[in-house]
Short mmCIF file of C-alpha atoms in Angstrom, two decimals:
data_model
loop_
_atom_site.label_atom_id
_atom_site.label_comp_id
_atom_site.label_asym_id
_atom_site.label_seq_id
_atom_site.Cartn_x
_atom_site.Cartn_y
_atom_site.Cartn_z
CA UNK A 1 78.77 63.92 33.55
CA UNK A 2 81.57 62.48 35.66
CA UNK A 3 84.98 63.91 34.90
CA UNK A 4 88.43 63.17 36.29
CA UNK A 5 89.08 60.50 38.87
CA UNK A 6 90.04 62.82 41.71
CA UNK A 7 91.32 60.08 44.02
CA UNK A 8 91.05 56.51 45.23
CA UNK A 9 90.68 56.34 49.02
CA UNK A 10 92.23 53.43 50.87
CA UNK A 11 91.38 52.94 54.54
CA UNK A 12 94.35 51.75 56.58
CA UNK A 13 94.74 50.68 60.19
CA UNK A 14 98.31 52.06 60.49
CA UNK A 15 98.94 55.23 58.52
CA UNK A 16 102.66 55.38 59.27
CA UNK A 17 103.19 51.84 58.00
CA UNK A 18 101.04 52.37 54.90
CA UNK A 19 102.76 55.64 54.14
CA UNK A 20 106.23 54.09 54.49
CA UNK A 21 105.18 51.23 52.24
CA UNK A 22 104.01 53.55 49.49
CA UNK A 23 107.13 55.71 49.86
CA UNK A 24 109.85 53.12 50.37
CA UNK A 25 108.57 50.00 48.62
CA UNK A 26 106.42 51.44 45.83
CA UNK A 27 108.63 54.52 45.47
CA UNK A 28 105.82 57.07 45.39
CA UNK A 29 105.75 60.62 46.69
CA UNK A 30 103.77 60.79 49.93
CA UNK A 31 102.70 63.83 51.94
CA UNK A 32 102.97 64.39 55.66
CA UNK A 33 99.91 63.11 57.57
CA UNK A 34 97.16 65.73 57.67
CA UNK A 35 94.65 65.41 60.52
CA UNK A 36 91.12 66.38 59.48
CA UNK A 37 89.19 66.21 62.77
CA UNK A 38 86.03 67.54 61.11
CA UNK A 39 86.06 64.51 58.80
CA UNK A 40 87.19 61.95 61.37
CA UNK A 41 90.29 60.93 59.44
CA UNK A 42 93.97 61.60 59.13
CA UNK A 43 95.03 61.54 55.50
CA UNK A 44 98.27 60.98 53.60
CA UNK A 45 98.24 61.94 49.92
CA UNK A 46 100.13 59.69 47.53
CA UNK A 47 100.88 61.72 44.41
CA UNK A 48 100.75 59.98 41.05
CA UNK A 49 101.28 61.73 37.70
CA UNK A 50 97.57 61.62 36.78
CA UNK A 51 95.66 61.35 40.07
CA UNK A 52 96.21 60.60 43.72
CA UNK A 53 95.68 57.91 46.32
CA UNK A 54 94.44 58.98 49.73
CA UNK A 55 95.43 56.80 52.66
CA UNK A 56 92.89 57.32 55.46
CA UNK A 57 93.25 56.40 59.12
CA UNK A 58 90.40 56.89 61.60
CA UNK A 59 90.67 59.97 63.82
CA UNK A 60 88.49 60.38 66.89
CA UNK A 61 85.62 58.36 68.26
CA UNK A 62 83.13 58.59 65.41
CA UNK A 63 85.26 58.18 62.32
CA UNK A 64 83.16 57.41 59.21
CA UNK A 65 85.72 54.80 58.17
CA UNK A 66 85.75 52.91 61.50
CA UNK A 67 82.96 50.47 60.51
CA UNK A 68 84.79 49.66 57.26
CA UNK A 69 88.01 48.89 59.14
CA UNK A 70 86.09 46.77 61.65
CA UNK A 71 84.94 44.65 58.69
CA UNK A 72 88.33 44.86 56.93
CA UNK A 73 90.99 44.96 59.65
CA UNK A 74 93.89 44.96 57.15
CA UNK A 75 92.38 47.92 55.33
CA UNK A 76 91.21 48.14 51.76
CA UNK A 77 89.84 50.34 49.01
CA UNK A 78 87.13 52.50 50.58
CA UNK A 79 85.83 54.75 47.82
CA UNK A 80 86.54 56.43 44.49
CA UNK A 81 85.99 60.13 43.93
CA UNK A 82 84.87 61.50 40.57
CA UNK A 83 84.84 65.19 39.75
CA UNK A 84 81.71 66.89 38.42
CA UNK A 85 81.29 70.45 37.17
CA UNK A 86 78.01 71.14 38.95
CA UNK A 87 77.24 69.04 41.98
CA UNK A 88 73.61 70.11 42.29
CA UNK A 89 72.92 69.26 38.66
CA UNK A 90 74.73 65.95 39.17
CA UNK A 91 72.66 65.16 42.24
CA UNK A 92 69.40 65.90 40.45
CA UNK A 93 70.38 63.74 37.49
CA UNK A 94 71.37 60.89 39.79
CA UNK A 95 68.15 61.05 41.76
CA UNK A 96 66.14 61.16 38.53
CA UNK A 97 68.06 58.01 37.48
CA UNK A 98 66.98 56.26 40.68
CA UNK A 99 70.32 56.43 42.49
CA UNK A 100 70.39 57.10 46.21
CA UNK A 101 72.44 59.97 47.58
CA UNK A 102 73.65 59.37 51.15
CA UNK A 103 72.65 61.63 54.03
CA UNK A 104 70.17 64.44 53.48
CA UNK A 105 71.14 64.88 49.84
CA UNK A 106 72.73 68.29 50.41
CA UNK A 107 76.40 68.65 49.42
CA UNK A 108 78.83 69.04 52.32
CA UNK A 109 82.30 70.53 52.28
CA UNK A 110 84.67 67.60 51.75
CA UNK A 111 88.27 67.06 52.75
CA UNK A 112 89.46 69.41 49.98
CA UNK A 113 86.99 72.14 51.07
CA UNK A 114 84.88 71.59 47.98
CA UNK A 115 81.23 70.45 47.92
CA UNK A 116 80.89 66.66 47.90
CA UNK A 117 78.19 64.00 47.94
CA UNK A 118 78.38 60.27 48.51
CA UNK A 119 76.30 57.76 46.53
CA UNK A 120 74.86 54.54 47.87
CA UNK A 121 77.20 51.59 47.11
CA UNK A 122 74.25 49.28 46.52
CA UNK A 123 73.25 51.41 43.51
CA UNK A 124 76.80 51.34 42.09
CA UNK A 125 77.95 47.72 42.02
CA UNK A 126 79.16 47.69 45.62
CA UNK A 127 81.37 50.74 45.17
CA UNK A 128 81.12 53.80 47.40
CA UNK A 129 81.34 56.81 45.08
CA UNK A 130 82.15 60.36 46.15
CA UNK A 131 81.34 63.19 43.77
CA UNK A 132 83.32 66.39 44.20
CA UNK A 133 82.62 69.69 42.52
CA UNK A 134 85.73 70.41 40.46
CA UNK B 1 108.87 53.92 41.04
CA UNK B 2 105.12 53.68 40.45
CA UNK B 3 103.81 56.01 37.77
CA UNK B 4 100.31 56.67 36.46
CA UNK B 5 97.24 55.00 37.84
CA UNK B 6 96.40 52.93 34.79
CA UNK B 7 92.97 51.83 35.99
CA UNK B 8 90.72 50.90 38.88
CA UNK B 9 89.10 47.50 38.36
CA UNK B 10 85.59 46.93 39.67
CA UNK B 11 84.20 43.39 39.69
CA UNK B 12 80.50 43.29 38.83
CA UNK B 13 77.94 40.49 38.74
CA UNK B 14 76.01 42.00 35.80
CA UNK B 15 78.14 43.79 33.25
CA UNK B 16 75.22 45.08 31.19
CA UNK B 17 73.61 46.68 34.23
CA UNK B 18 76.89 48.16 35.49
CA UNK B 19 77.74 49.48 32.06
CA UNK B 20 74.30 51.08 31.65
CA UNK B 21 74.62 52.66 35.09
CA UNK B 22 77.99 54.24 34.28
CA UNK B 23 76.72 55.38 30.88
CA UNK B 24 73.18 56.54 31.67
CA UNK B 25 73.31 57.58 35.32
CA UNK B 26 76.92 58.74 35.74
CA UNK B 27 77.12 60.00 32.15
CA UNK B 28 80.48 58.43 31.34
CA UNK B 29 81.77 57.04 28.06
CA UNK B 30 81.72 53.24 28.13
CA UNK B 31 83.10 50.76 25.59
CA UNK B 32 81.42 47.70 24.18
CA UNK B 33 82.00 44.57 26.29
CA UNK B 34 85.29 42.87 25.37
CA UNK B 35 85.53 39.16 26.20
CA UNK B 36 89.03 38.14 27.29
CA UNK B 37 88.76 34.35 27.61
CA UNK B 38 92.46 34.01 28.37
CA UNK B 39 91.97 36.20 31.44
CA UNK B 40 88.62 34.78 32.51
CA UNK B 41 86.80 38.11 32.32
CA UNK B 42 84.69 40.25 30.06
CA UNK B 43 85.65 43.90 30.43
CA UNK B 44 83.96 47.23 29.78
CA UNK B 45 86.23 50.28 29.79
CA UNK B 46 84.86 53.46 31.35
CA UNK B 47 86.88 56.35 29.95
CA UNK B 48 87.66 59.26 32.24
CA UNK B 49 89.78 62.27 31.25
CA UNK B 50 92.78 61.13 33.31
CA UNK B 51 92.45 57.35 33.71
CA UNK B 52 89.91 54.57 33.28
CA UNK B 53 87.66 52.29 35.23
CA UNK B 54 87.47 48.67 34.16
CA UNK B 55 84.23 46.85 34.88
CA UNK B 56 84.97 43.11 35.04
CA UNK B 57 82.50 40.25 34.85
CA UNK B 58 83.60 36.60 35.23
CA UNK B 59 83.95 34.65 31.99
CA UNK B 60 84.25 30.87 31.99
CA UNK B 61 84.58 28.35 34.79
CA UNK B 62 87.81 29.46 36.40
CA UNK B 63 87.58 33.23 36.43
CA UNK B 64 90.13 34.83 38.76
CA UNK B 65 87.45 37.23 40.00
CA UNK B 66 84.87 34.55 40.84
CA UNK B 67 86.04 34.11 44.47
CA UNK B 68 85.86 37.88 45.01
CA UNK B 69 82.28 38.01 43.72
CA UNK B 70 81.35 35.01 45.88
CA UNK B 71 82.46 37.09 48.87
CA UNK B 72 81.00 40.33 47.47
CA UNK B 73 77.86 39.40 45.54
CA UNK B 74 77.00 43.03 44.71
CA UNK B 75 80.48 43.58 43.31
CA UNK B 76 83.15 45.99 44.47
CA UNK B 77 86.57 47.47 43.88
CA UNK B 78 88.85 44.59 42.97
CA UNK B 79 92.26 46.09 42.29
CA UNK B 80 94.22 49.17 41.27
CA UNK B 81 96.82 49.12 38.50
CA UNK B 82 99.92 51.29 38.62
CA UNK B 83 102.26 51.72 35.68
CA UNK B 84 106.00 51.10 36.01
CA UNK B 85 108.74 51.71 33.48
CA UNK B 86 110.56 48.43 34.05
CA UNK B 87 108.57 45.60 35.52
CA UNK B 88 111.54 43.37 36.30
CA UNK B 89 113.34 46.16 38.15
CA UNK B 90 110.08 46.90 39.98
CA UNK B 91 109.68 43.27 40.96
CA UNK B 92 113.21 43.03 42.28
CA UNK B 93 112.82 46.21 44.31
CA UNK B 94 109.53 44.97 45.74
CA UNK B 95 110.95 41.61 46.70
CA UNK B 96 113.97 43.29 48.29
CA UNK B 97 111.49 45.38 50.29
CA UNK B 98 109.81 42.23 51.58
CA UNK B 99 106.66 42.42 49.44
CA UNK B 100 105.19 39.26 48.01
CA UNK B 101 104.57 38.96 44.28
CA UNK B 102 101.71 36.59 43.42
CA UNK B 103 102.23 33.45 41.35
CA UNK B 104 105.70 32.44 40.25
CA UNK B 105 106.98 36.02 40.22
CA UNK B 106 107.36 36.13 36.45
CA UNK B 107 105.42 38.85 34.60
CA UNK B 108 102.52 37.63 32.46
CA UNK B 109 100.85 39.39 29.55
CA UNK B 110 97.91 41.26 31.03
CA UNK B 111 94.59 42.31 29.55
CA UNK B 112 96.29 45.13 27.61
CA UNK B 113 98.96 42.73 26.22
CA UNK B 114 101.63 44.30 28.37
CA UNK B 115 103.64 42.54 31.10
CA UNK B 116 101.93 42.62 34.49
CA UNK B 117 102.44 41.38 38.03
CA UNK B 118 100.08 41.25 40.99
CA UNK B 119 101.20 42.02 44.55
CA UNK B 120 99.89 40.33 47.68
CA UNK B 121 97.07 42.41 49.24
CA UNK B 122 98.25 41.54 52.74
CA UNK B 123 101.48 43.44 52.08
CA UNK B 124 99.61 46.50 50.76
CA UNK B 125 96.94 47.40 53.33
CA UNK B 126 94.37 44.99 51.97
CA UNK B 127 94.60 46.30 48.41
CA UNK B 128 95.31 44.06 45.44
CA UNK B 129 97.83 45.94 43.27
CA UNK B 130 98.59 45.21 39.64
CA UNK B 131 101.78 46.61 38.14
CA UNK B 132 101.84 47.06 34.38
CA UNK B 133 104.86 47.90 32.29
CA UNK B 134 104.01 51.23 30.65
#
């Protein structure tokens, strides 16, 4: 069911510093910061030949990554995103398998303007998983 | 400098359960468990079209992932591995950039029998990074 690893998201307290580190020290291609007020984050995309890393900094008062950064002030890996062909079929299969889908279970438009769902980390070995319709 | 994302490593307390979850619930292709006593882990490879996930369970008394699981009993994302063409050149560039390489700074043979280095999470926004010579 799951397809490509779309991205690994890393929450960071200082996007400029993280971006410079990936660009200058690790020698990767990084995008300009892209504010996504509807998602409560500003994102920098780190392009790799086979996937991408997304560096996320909280934006606004109710950022979904603020609690994670409060627990992990230096930042850290926040979630992985797997692509699926049919997000409703994926959701139904997951629920039938006993996995919990976060929120009301209805896909929302994610940061790439594609339907996404998040799965409960407790059902997936402590890992927050995003599913994105490819 | 960094190339492909070689893998995302997820530390898990129960490899059989994690493997079944990736196979049966997420519908991914998973390998048989591979004990790597020299690395203190048993690994299951989850194959994705563009990269892989490595599920790691401690093996033996001095597993390098045991402290992480003591802090995160449900498991969690442990590290990301980026490929580099020349690990010694990468190390020297990283050190010149002020990043700390773990251990004595000399590449060791990693779980894929290729030279690897680990970078200090505090220098990389809380993320443990493995570099592997491609």
